[in-house]
PDB file of C-alpha atoms in Angstrom:
ATOM      1  CA  UNK A 297      -3.077 -39.957 -11.516  1.00  0.00           C
ATOM      2  CA  UNK A 298      -2.377 -43.246 -12.749  1.00  0.00           C
ATOM      3  CA  UNK A 299      -1.019 -43.624 -16.243  1.00  0.00           C
ATOM      4  CA  UNK A 300      -3.627 -43.476 -19.081  1.00  0.00           C
ATOM      5  CA  UNK A 301      -4.561 -47.131 -20.223  1.00  0.00           C
ATOM      6  CA  UNK A 302      -3.487 -47.966 -23.453  1.00  0.00           C
ATOM      7  CA  UNK A 303      -6.679 -48.437 -26.084  1.00  0.00           C
ATOM      8  CA  UNK A 304      -7.192 -52.267 -26.552  1.00  0.00           C
ATOM      9  CA  UNK A 305      -6.557 -53.232 -29.986  1.00  0.00           C
ATOM     10  CA  UNK A 306      -7.459 -56.489 -32.211  1.00  0.00           C
ATOM     11  CA  UNK A 307      -4.107 -57.508 -33.467  1.00  0.00           C
ATOM     12  CA  UNK A 308      -5.814 -59.886 -36.067  1.00  0.00           C
ATOM     13  CA  UNK A 309      -7.465 -56.968 -37.407  1.00  0.00           C
ATOM     14  CA  UNK A 310      -3.991 -54.849 -37.636  1.00  0.00           C
ATOM     15  CA  UNK A 311      -2.224 -57.766 -39.580  1.00  0.00           C
ATOM     16  CA  UNK A 312      -5.003 -57.320 -42.276  1.00  0.00           C
ATOM     17  CA  UNK A 313      -4.240 -53.932 -42.982  1.00  0.00           C
ATOM     18  CA  UNK A 314      -0.594 -54.809 -43.075  1.00  0.00           C
ATOM     19  CA  UNK A 315      -1.478 -57.151 -45.443  1.00  0.00           C
ATOM     20  CA  UNK A 316      -3.893 -55.168 -47.577  1.00  0.00           C
ATOM     21  CA  UNK A 317      -0.925 -52.255 -47.402  1.00  0.00           C
ATOM     22  CA  UNK A 318       1.741 -54.933 -48.916  1.00  0.00           C
ATOM     23  CA  UNK A 319      -0.469 -56.053 -51.444  1.00  0.00           C
ATOM     24  CA  UNK A 320      -1.096 -52.507 -52.505  1.00  0.00           C
ATOM     25  CA  UNK A 321       2.965 -52.032 -52.894  1.00  0.00           C
ATOM     26  CA  UNK A 322       3.122 -54.421 -55.598  1.00  0.00           C
ATOM     27  CA  UNK A 323       1.650 -53.453 -58.718  1.00  0.00           C
ATOM     28  CA  UNK A 324       1.542 -56.825 -60.594  1.00  0.00           C
ATOM     29  CA  UNK A 325       0.753 -58.666 -57.212  1.00  0.00           C
ATOM     30  CA  UNK A 326       2.918 -60.700 -54.776  1.00  0.00           C
ATOM     31  CA  UNK A 327       2.668 -64.574 -53.540  1.00  0.00           C
ATOM     32  CA  UNK A 328       1.503 -65.329 -49.869  1.00  0.00           C
ATOM     33  CA  UNK A 329       5.166 -66.317 -49.361  1.00  0.00           C
ATOM     34  CA  UNK A 330       6.895 -62.643 -50.161  1.00  0.00           C
ATOM     35  CA  UNK A 331       3.948 -60.824 -48.313  1.00  0.00           C
ATOM     36  CA  UNK A 332       4.457 -62.511 -45.115  1.00  0.00           C
ATOM     37  CA  UNK A 333       8.207 -61.801 -45.305  1.00  0.00           C
ATOM     38  CA  UNK A 334       7.570 -58.325 -46.071  1.00  0.00           C
ATOM     39  CA  UNK A 335       5.028 -57.905 -43.004  1.00  0.00           C
ATOM     40  CA  UNK A 336       6.758 -60.267 -40.391  1.00  0.00           C
ATOM     41  CA  UNK A 337       3.949 -62.655 -40.088  1.00  0.00           C
ATOM     42  CA  UNK A 338       4.098 -66.436 -39.986  1.00  0.00           C
ATOM     43  CA  UNK A 339       2.998 -68.304 -43.206  1.00  0.00           C
ATOM     44  CA  UNK A 340       0.030 -69.962 -42.070  1.00  0.00           C
ATOM     45  CA  UNK A 341      -1.469 -66.587 -40.487  1.00  0.00           C
ATOM     46  CA  UNK A 342      -0.731 -64.719 -43.700  1.00  0.00           C
ATOM     47  CA  UNK A 343      -2.430 -67.671 -45.744  1.00  0.00           C
ATOM     48  CA  UNK A 344      -5.838 -67.821 -43.297  1.00  0.00           C
ATOM     49  CA  UNK A 345      -5.581 -63.481 -43.336  1.00  0.00           C
ATOM     50  CA  UNK A 346      -5.351 -63.548 -47.378  1.00  0.00           C
ATOM     51  CA  UNK A 347      -8.147 -66.421 -47.831  1.00  0.00           C
ATOM     52  CA  UNK A 348     -10.499 -64.409 -45.703  1.00  0.00           C
ATOM     53  CA  UNK A 349      -9.651 -60.910 -47.374  1.00  0.00           C
ATOM     54  CA  UNK A 350     -10.029 -62.935 -50.948  1.00  0.00           C
ATOM     55  CA  UNK A 351     -13.506 -64.265 -49.779  1.00  0.00           C
ATOM     56  CA  UNK A 352     -14.917 -60.892 -48.881  1.00  0.00           C
ATOM     57  CA  UNK A 353     -13.374 -59.131 -52.153  1.00  0.00           C
ATOM     58  CA  UNK A 354     -10.483 -56.829 -50.511  1.00  0.00           C
ATOM     59  CA  UNK A 355      -7.825 -58.787 -52.289  1.00  0.00           C
ATOM     60  CA  UNK A 356      -7.890 -61.258 -55.433  1.00  0.00           C
ATOM     61  CA  UNK A 357      -5.608 -64.302 -56.107  1.00  0.00           C
ATOM     62  CA  UNK A 358      -4.258 -64.143 -59.423  1.00  0.00           C
ATOM     63  CA  UNK A 359      -3.810 -67.762 -61.438  1.00  0.00           C
ATOM     64  CA  UNK A 360      -0.130 -67.645 -60.944  1.00  0.00           C
ATOM     65  CA  UNK A 361      -0.559 -67.375 -56.804  1.00  0.00           C
ATOM     66  CA  UNK A 362      -0.045 -63.585 -56.426  1.00  0.00           C
ATOM     67  CA  UNK A 363      -2.194 -61.144 -54.686  1.00  0.00           C
ATOM     68  CA  UNK A 364      -3.815 -57.887 -56.020  1.00  0.00           C
ATOM     69  CA  UNK A 365      -6.177 -55.798 -54.547  1.00  0.00           C
ATOM     70  CA  UNK A 366      -9.793 -56.478 -54.900  1.00  0.00           C
ATOM     71  CA  UNK A 367     -12.589 -54.866 -56.163  1.00  0.00           C
ATOM     72  CA  UNK A 368     -14.450 -54.364 -52.894  1.00  0.00           C
ATOM     73  CA  UNK A 369     -11.401 -51.659 -51.809  1.00  0.00           C
ATOM     74  CA  UNK A 370     -12.350 -50.211 -54.868  1.00  0.00           C
ATOM     75  CA  UNK A 371     -16.119 -49.829 -53.741  1.00  0.00           C
ATOM     76  CA  UNK A 372     -14.717 -48.330 -50.267  1.00  0.00           C
ATOM     77  CA  UNK A 373     -12.698 -46.090 -51.980  1.00  0.00           C
ATOM     78  CA  UNK A 374     -15.426 -44.401 -53.952  1.00  0.00           C
ATOM     79  CA  UNK A 375     -17.727 -44.443 -50.855  1.00  0.00           C
ATOM     80  CA  UNK A 376     -14.982 -42.500 -48.861  1.00  0.00           C
ATOM     81  CA  UNK A 377     -14.837 -39.644 -51.610  1.00  0.00           C
ATOM     82  CA  UNK A 378     -18.714 -39.321 -51.714  1.00  0.00           C
ATOM     83  CA  UNK A 379     -18.521 -38.971 -47.890  1.00  0.00           C
ATOM     84  CA  UNK A 380     -16.032 -36.418 -48.424  1.00  0.00           C
ATOM     85  CA  UNK A 381     -17.733 -34.474 -51.059  1.00  0.00           C
ATOM     86  CA  UNK A 382     -21.118 -34.726 -48.626  1.00  0.00           C
ATOM     87  CA  UNK A 383     -19.027 -33.451 -45.986  1.00  0.00           C
ATOM     88  CA  UNK A 384     -18.642 -29.823 -48.060  1.00  0.00           C
ATOM     89  CA  UNK A 385     -22.024 -29.526 -48.754  1.00  0.00           C
ATOM     90  CA  UNK A 386     -23.782 -30.566 -45.613  1.00  0.00           C
ATOM     91  CA  UNK A 387     -23.616 -27.165 -44.060  1.00  0.00           C
ATOM     92  CA  UNK A 388     -25.436 -25.763 -47.076  1.00  0.00           C
ATOM     93  CA  UNK A 389     -28.366 -28.687 -46.011  1.00  0.00           C
ATOM     94  CA  UNK A 390     -28.256 -27.684 -42.885  1.00  0.00           C
ATOM     95  CA  UNK A 391     -28.595 -23.878 -43.493  1.00  0.00           C
ATOM     96  CA  UNK A 392     -31.594 -24.694 -46.028  1.00  0.00           C
ATOM     97  CA  UNK A 393     -33.239 -26.901 -42.840  1.00  0.00           C
ATOM     98  CA  UNK A 394     -32.653 -23.403 -40.595  1.00  0.00           C
ATOM     99  CA  UNK A 395     -33.621 -21.256 -42.819  1.00  0.00           C
ATOM    100  CA  UNK A 396     -36.918 -22.685 -43.957  1.00  0.00           C
ATOM    101  CA  UNK A 397     -37.792 -24.927 -40.753  1.00  0.00           C
ATOM    102  CA  UNK A 398     -38.200 -27.828 -43.534  1.00  0.00           C
ATOM    103  CA  UNK A 399     -35.922 -31.167 -43.975  1.00  0.00           C
ATOM    104  CA  UNK A 400     -33.452 -31.028 -46.636  1.00  0.00           C
ATOM    105  CA  UNK A 401     -32.731 -33.714 -48.852  1.00  0.00           C
ATOM    106  CA  UNK A 402     -29.845 -34.588 -51.805  1.00  0.00           C
ATOM    107  CA  UNK A 403     -30.279 -37.020 -54.367  1.00  0.00           C
ATOM    108  CA  UNK A 404     -28.197 -38.531 -57.079  1.00  0.00           C
ATOM    109  CA  UNK A 405     -28.988 -40.503 -60.179  1.00  0.00           C
ATOM    110  CA  UNK A 406     -27.003 -43.567 -60.542  1.00  0.00           C
ATOM    111  CA  UNK A 407     -27.305 -46.813 -61.901  1.00  0.00           C
ATOM    112  CA  UNK A 408     -30.397 -46.195 -63.473  1.00  0.00           C
ATOM    113  CA  UNK A 409     -32.128 -45.447 -59.840  1.00  0.00           C
ATOM    114  CA  UNK A 410     -32.848 -41.763 -57.871  1.00  0.00           C
ATOM    115  CA  UNK A 411     -31.387 -42.405 -54.742  1.00  0.00           C
ATOM    116  CA  UNK A 412     -31.382 -40.346 -51.749  1.00  0.00           C
ATOM    117  CA  UNK A 413     -27.456 -39.246 -50.492  1.00  0.00           C
ATOM    118  CA  UNK A 414     -28.108 -37.221 -47.628  1.00  0.00           C
ATOM    119  CA  UNK A 415     -31.023 -35.873 -45.152  1.00  0.00           C
ATOM    120  CA  UNK A 416     -30.426 -32.900 -43.075  1.00  0.00           C
ATOM    121  CA  UNK A 417     -33.542 -32.972 -40.344  1.00  0.00           C
ATOM    122  CA  UNK A 418     -34.080 -31.617 -36.973  1.00  0.00           C
ATOM    123  CA  UNK A 419     -36.819 -32.124 -34.176  1.00  0.00           C
ATOM    124  CA  UNK A 420     -38.288 -28.725 -35.523  1.00  0.00           C
ATOM    125  CA  UNK A 421     -37.865 -29.741 -39.597  1.00  0.00           C
ATOM    126  CA  UNK A 422     -38.658 -33.381 -39.407  1.00  0.00           C
ATOM    127  CA  UNK A 423     -38.135 -35.346 -42.356  1.00  0.00           C
ATOM    128  CA  UNK A 424     -40.938 -36.708 -44.663  1.00  0.00           C
ATOM    129  CA  UNK A 425     -42.241 -40.251 -43.577  1.00  0.00           C
ATOM    130  CA  UNK A 426     -40.707 -42.583 -46.030  1.00  0.00           C
ATOM    131  CA  UNK A 427     -43.041 -44.902 -46.161  1.00  0.00           C
ATOM    132  CA  UNK A 428     -42.151 -45.904 -49.725  1.00  0.00           C
ATOM    133  CA  UNK A 429     -38.416 -46.092 -50.930  1.00  0.00           C
ATOM    134  CA  UNK A 430     -37.267 -43.318 -53.262  1.00  0.00           C
ATOM    135  CA  UNK A 431     -35.881 -45.346 -55.709  1.00  0.00           C
ATOM    136  CA  UNK A 432     -39.607 -46.677 -56.124  1.00  0.00           C
ATOM    137  CA  UNK A 433     -41.419 -43.424 -55.885  1.00  0.00           C
ATOM    138  CA  UNK A 434     -39.580 -40.961 -58.166  1.00  0.00           C
ATOM    139  CA  UNK A 435     -42.861 -40.251 -60.236  1.00  0.00           C
ATOM    140  CA  UNK A 436     -44.603 -38.743 -56.891  1.00  0.00           C
ATOM    141  CA  UNK A 437     -41.528 -36.679 -55.219  1.00  0.00           C
ATOM    142  CA  UNK A 438     -40.294 -33.379 -56.453  1.00  0.00           C
ATOM    143  CA  UNK A 439     -36.856 -34.863 -55.905  1.00  0.00           C
ATOM    144  CA  UNK A 440     -37.510 -37.771 -58.712  1.00  0.00           C
ATOM    145  CA  UNK A 441     -39.332 -35.682 -60.844  1.00  0.00           C
ATOM    146  CA  UNK A 442     -36.990 -33.151 -60.671  1.00  0.00           C
ATOM    147  CA  UNK A 443     -34.113 -35.653 -61.802  1.00  0.00           C
ATOM    148  CA  UNK A 444     -36.859 -36.936 -64.315  1.00  0.00           C
ATOM    149  CA  UNK A 445     -37.338 -33.703 -66.157  1.00  0.00           C
ATOM    150  CA  UNK A 446     -33.721 -33.162 -66.618  1.00  0.00           C
ATOM    151  CA  UNK A 447     -33.356 -36.985 -68.516  1.00  0.00           C
ATOM    152  CA  UNK A 448     -33.629 -36.775 -72.048  1.00  0.00           C
ATOM    153  CA  UNK A 449     -36.346 -38.671 -73.513  1.00  0.00           C
ATOM    154  CA  UNK A 450     -34.612 -41.720 -73.823  1.00  0.00           C
ATOM    155  CA  UNK A 451     -33.117 -42.189 -70.463  1.00  0.00           C
ATOM    156  CA  UNK A 452     -36.908 -41.361 -69.232  1.00  0.00           C
ATOM    157  CA  UNK A 453     -38.329 -44.099 -71.089  1.00  0.00           C
ATOM    158  CA  UNK A 454     -36.022 -46.524 -69.700  1.00  0.00           C
ATOM    159  CA  UNK A 455     -36.712 -45.358 -66.194  1.00  0.00           C
ATOM    160  CA  UNK A 456     -40.418 -45.600 -66.598  1.00  0.00           C
ATOM    161  CA  UNK A 457     -40.208 -49.117 -68.082  1.00  0.00           C
ATOM    162  CA  UNK A 458     -38.766 -50.056 -65.029  1.00  0.00           C
ATOM    163  CA  UNK A 459     -40.645 -48.115 -62.574  1.00  0.00           C
ATOM    164  CA  UNK A 460     -44.475 -48.830 -62.170  1.00  0.00           C
ATOM    165  CA  UNK A 461     -46.239 -45.614 -61.294  1.00  0.00           C
ATOM    166  CA  UNK A 462     -47.661 -46.643 -57.665  1.00  0.00           C
ATOM    167  CA  UNK A 463     -50.963 -45.042 -56.591  1.00  0.00           C
ATOM    168  CA  UNK A 464     -49.632 -43.500 -53.465  1.00  0.00           C
ATOM    169  CA  UNK A 465     -52.099 -40.853 -52.675  1.00  0.00           C
ATOM    170  CA  UNK A 466     -55.179 -39.761 -54.420  1.00  0.00           C
ATOM    171  CA  UNK A 467     -52.543 -36.799 -55.693  1.00  0.00           C
ATOM    172  CA  UNK A 468     -50.079 -39.343 -56.980  1.00  0.00           C
ATOM    173  CA  UNK A 469     -49.672 -39.151 -60.919  1.00  0.00           C
ATOM    174  CA  UNK A 470     -50.417 -42.419 -62.158  1.00  0.00           C
ATOM    175  CA  UNK A 471     -50.604 -42.438 -65.942  1.00  0.00           C
ATOM    176  CA  UNK A 472     -47.426 -42.235 -67.874  1.00  0.00           C
ATOM    177  CA  UNK A 473     -48.798 -39.977 -70.695  1.00  0.00           C
ATOM    178  CA  UNK A 474     -50.151 -37.262 -67.919  1.00  0.00           C
ATOM    179  CA  UNK A 475     -46.338 -37.439 -65.897  1.00  0.00           C
ATOM    180  CA  UNK A 476     -44.569 -36.799 -69.110  1.00  0.00           C
ATOM    181  CA  UNK A 477     -47.129 -33.589 -69.986  1.00  0.00           C
ATOM    182  CA  UNK A 478     -46.664 -32.514 -66.618  1.00  0.00           C
ATOM    183  CA  UNK A 479     -42.708 -32.710 -66.643  1.00  0.00           C
ATOM    184  CA  UNK A 480     -42.624 -30.683 -69.646  1.00  0.00           C
ATOM    185  CA  UNK A 481     -44.691 -28.236 -68.781  1.00  0.00           C
ATOM    186  CA  UNK A 482     -42.395 -27.128 -65.753  1.00  0.00           C
ATOM    187  CA  UNK A 483     -39.988 -24.409 -67.192  1.00  0.00           C
ATOM    188  CA  UNK A 484     -36.403 -25.500 -67.538  1.00  0.00           C
ATOM    189  CA  UNK A 485     -35.381 -23.470 -64.796  1.00  0.00           C
ATOM    190  CA  UNK A 486     -37.937 -23.541 -62.369  1.00  0.00           C
ATOM    191  CA  UNK A 487     -38.274 -25.737 -59.191  1.00  0.00           C
ATOM    192  CA  UNK A 488     -40.655 -28.923 -59.521  1.00  0.00           C
ATOM    193  CA  UNK A 489     -42.914 -29.286 -56.852  1.00  0.00           C
ATOM    194  CA  UNK A 490     -44.755 -32.367 -55.328  1.00  0.00           C
ATOM    195  CA  UNK A 491     -48.150 -31.385 -53.886  1.00  0.00           C
ATOM    196  CA  UNK A 492     -49.168 -34.333 -51.564  1.00  0.00           C
ATOM    197  CA  UNK A 493     -48.328 -36.568 -54.051  1.00  0.00           C
ATOM    198  CA  UNK A 494     -46.052 -39.126 -52.452  1.00  0.00           C
ATOM    199  CA  UNK A 495     -47.924 -38.099 -48.960  1.00  0.00           C
ATOM    200  CA  UNK A 496     -50.816 -36.734 -47.800  1.00  0.00           C
ATOM    201  CA  UNK A 497     -50.210 -33.617 -45.732  1.00  0.00           C
ATOM    202  CA  UNK A 498     -46.661 -33.072 -47.117  1.00  0.00           C
ATOM    203  CA  UNK A 499     -45.446 -30.680 -50.081  1.00  0.00           C
ATOM    204  CA  UNK A 500     -42.151 -30.903 -51.530  1.00  0.00           C
ATOM    205  CA  UNK A 501     -40.143 -28.446 -53.794  1.00  0.00           C
ATOM    206  CA  UNK A 502     -36.680 -29.694 -55.381  1.00  0.00           C
ATOM    207  CA  UNK A 503     -34.127 -28.022 -58.367  1.00  0.00           C
ATOM    208  CA  UNK A 504     -31.358 -29.843 -59.842  1.00  0.00           C
ATOM    209  CA  UNK A 505     -27.788 -30.418 -58.937  1.00  0.00           C
ATOM    210  CA  UNK A 506     -24.924 -31.848 -60.637  1.00  0.00           C
ATOM    211  CA  UNK A 507     -21.782 -33.731 -59.380  1.00  0.00           C
ATOM    212  CA  UNK A 508     -19.702 -33.608 -61.961  1.00  0.00           C
ATOM    213  CA  UNK A 509     -21.417 -35.487 -64.691  1.00  0.00           C
ATOM    214  CA  UNK A 510     -23.748 -37.108 -62.588  1.00  0.00           C
ATOM    215  CA  UNK A 511     -27.399 -35.535 -61.755  1.00  0.00           C
ATOM    216  CA  UNK A 512     -29.282 -35.180 -58.843  1.00  0.00           C
ATOM    217  CA  UNK A 513     -31.658 -33.027 -57.060  1.00  0.00           C
ATOM    218  CA  UNK A 514     -31.783 -30.895 -54.110  1.00  0.00           C
ATOM    219  CA  UNK A 515     -35.265 -30.216 -51.987  1.00  0.00           C
ATOM    220  CA  UNK A 516     -37.075 -29.723 -49.120  1.00  0.00           C
ATOM    221  CA  UNK A 517     -40.302 -30.972 -47.506  1.00  0.00           C
ATOM    222  CA  UNK A 518     -42.687 -29.100 -45.728  1.00  0.00           C
ATOM    223  CA  UNK A 519     -46.165 -29.657 -43.814  1.00  0.00           C
ATOM    224  CA  UNK A 520     -49.006 -28.505 -45.702  1.00  0.00           C
ATOM    225  CA  UNK A 521     -49.842 -25.731 -43.564  1.00  0.00           C
ATOM    226  CA  UNK A 522     -46.544 -23.970 -44.746  1.00  0.00           C
ATOM    227  CA  UNK A 523     -47.633 -23.986 -48.379  1.00  0.00           C
ATOM    228  CA  UNK A 524     -47.412 -20.302 -48.484  1.00  0.00           C
ATOM    229  CA  UNK A 525     -43.853 -20.546 -47.912  1.00  0.00           C
ATOM    230  CA  UNK A 526     -42.923 -22.342 -51.479  1.00  0.00           C
ATOM    231  CA  UNK A 527     -42.195 -19.693 -53.437  1.00  0.00           C
ATOM    232  CA  UNK A 528     -39.602 -18.851 -50.575  1.00  0.00           C
ATOM    233  CA  UNK A 529     -38.372 -21.748 -50.478  1.00  0.00           C
ATOM    234  CA  UNK A 530     -38.057 -22.084 -54.587  1.00  0.00           C
ATOM    235  CA  UNK A 531     -35.767 -18.960 -54.519  1.00  0.00           C
ATOM    236  CA  UNK A 532     -33.710 -20.249 -51.822  1.00  0.00           C
ATOM    237  CA  UNK A 533     -33.068 -23.444 -53.310  1.00  0.00           C
ATOM    238  CA  UNK A 534     -31.943 -22.390 -56.366  1.00  0.00           C
ATOM    239  CA  UNK A 535     -29.187 -20.307 -54.414  1.00  0.00           C
ATOM    240  CA  UNK A 536     -28.435 -23.380 -52.328  1.00  0.00           C
ATOM    241  CA  UNK A 537     -28.171 -25.635 -55.681  1.00  0.00           C
ATOM    242  CA  UNK A 538     -25.443 -23.506 -57.222  1.00  0.00           C
ATOM    243  CA  UNK A 539     -23.229 -23.522 -53.900  1.00  0.00           C
ATOM    244  CA  UNK A 540     -24.162 -27.428 -53.820  1.00  0.00           C
ATOM    245  CA  UNK A 541     -22.856 -28.045 -57.301  1.00  0.00           C
ATOM    246  CA  UNK A 542     -19.561 -25.691 -56.930  1.00  0.00           C
ATOM    247  CA  UNK A 543     -18.884 -27.872 -53.776  1.00  0.00           C
ATOM    248  CA  UNK A 544     -19.644 -31.196 -55.360  1.00  0.00           C
ATOM    249  CA  UNK A 545     -17.545 -30.506 -58.580  1.00  0.00           C
ATOM    250  CA  UNK A 546     -14.016 -29.625 -56.681  1.00  0.00           C
ATOM    251  CA  UNK A 547     -11.648 -32.323 -56.997  1.00  0.00           C
ATOM    252  CA  UNK A 548     -10.838 -34.315 -53.368  1.00  0.00           C
TER     253      UNK A 548
END
C-alpha cells in the first residue's frame, strides 16, 4: 500500500489561528509588526488577516494600534462551555426518550427568553412539530409554563409584557389572568403539563432544572393516545431533572 496522503490544509486558516494565539499571549495587546514577527508572517499578510479578524469581531484594534482579542471569541468560548455541559446530560435525555418512547427537551431562560438548548428524539419518538418558535410560545408549552411558574412576579410580568399570548389551538390559554392563575395552581414541586395547548394531538410535561443560577426546564412530548402515561412520565422526569441539574452544575 502507498503512503497515506496528507490531509489538505488551508494555510490562511492556520495563519489566522497563529495570529489569534499570538494576540492572546499579550494581555495588553500587541501591534501588527510585533505579531507578524512572532508568527513568522510577512507584515502585509499579518495586516490583511488582522483586518479580517477585526472586521468579524475576533480581534479588536485599540487606539494605540495594538490588537487584543475580540468579544466574538468570548461568545465562542461560552458556546463551547455550553456544548461541553450538554454533552454531560445528553445521555439522561436519551434515557428519557427510550424509557418513555417520547422526545426529550431541555430549555434555558436566558436574556429574558425561553430557548430550547437540546432535543433528543428518534423515529420511534419524534419531536413535536415546532410550527411556532418556543420563544413565542412560552404560554402554550409545558416547558415554557414550567419556567414561568418558577419566575418571580416581576420577571413574569416583564416576560408577558413582551410576548403576546397567541391563540395556537382551541386549548391555548390566551388571557393573562387565567394563565397566571393556572401557573399558581400547579403545586410547587409538581410537573407542569400542556394538554394540546401548543399543538393538537400532542401533550407535554416538564419540570424545572438549573444550570448554576440559570433556570431551565426538562420535558417530554407524547401523542394524545399516550396521555395515560403522563403520571409515570412525571415521576421519571423528576428523577432525571435532579441528574441534569447536577450535571449542569459541575465546573468545566
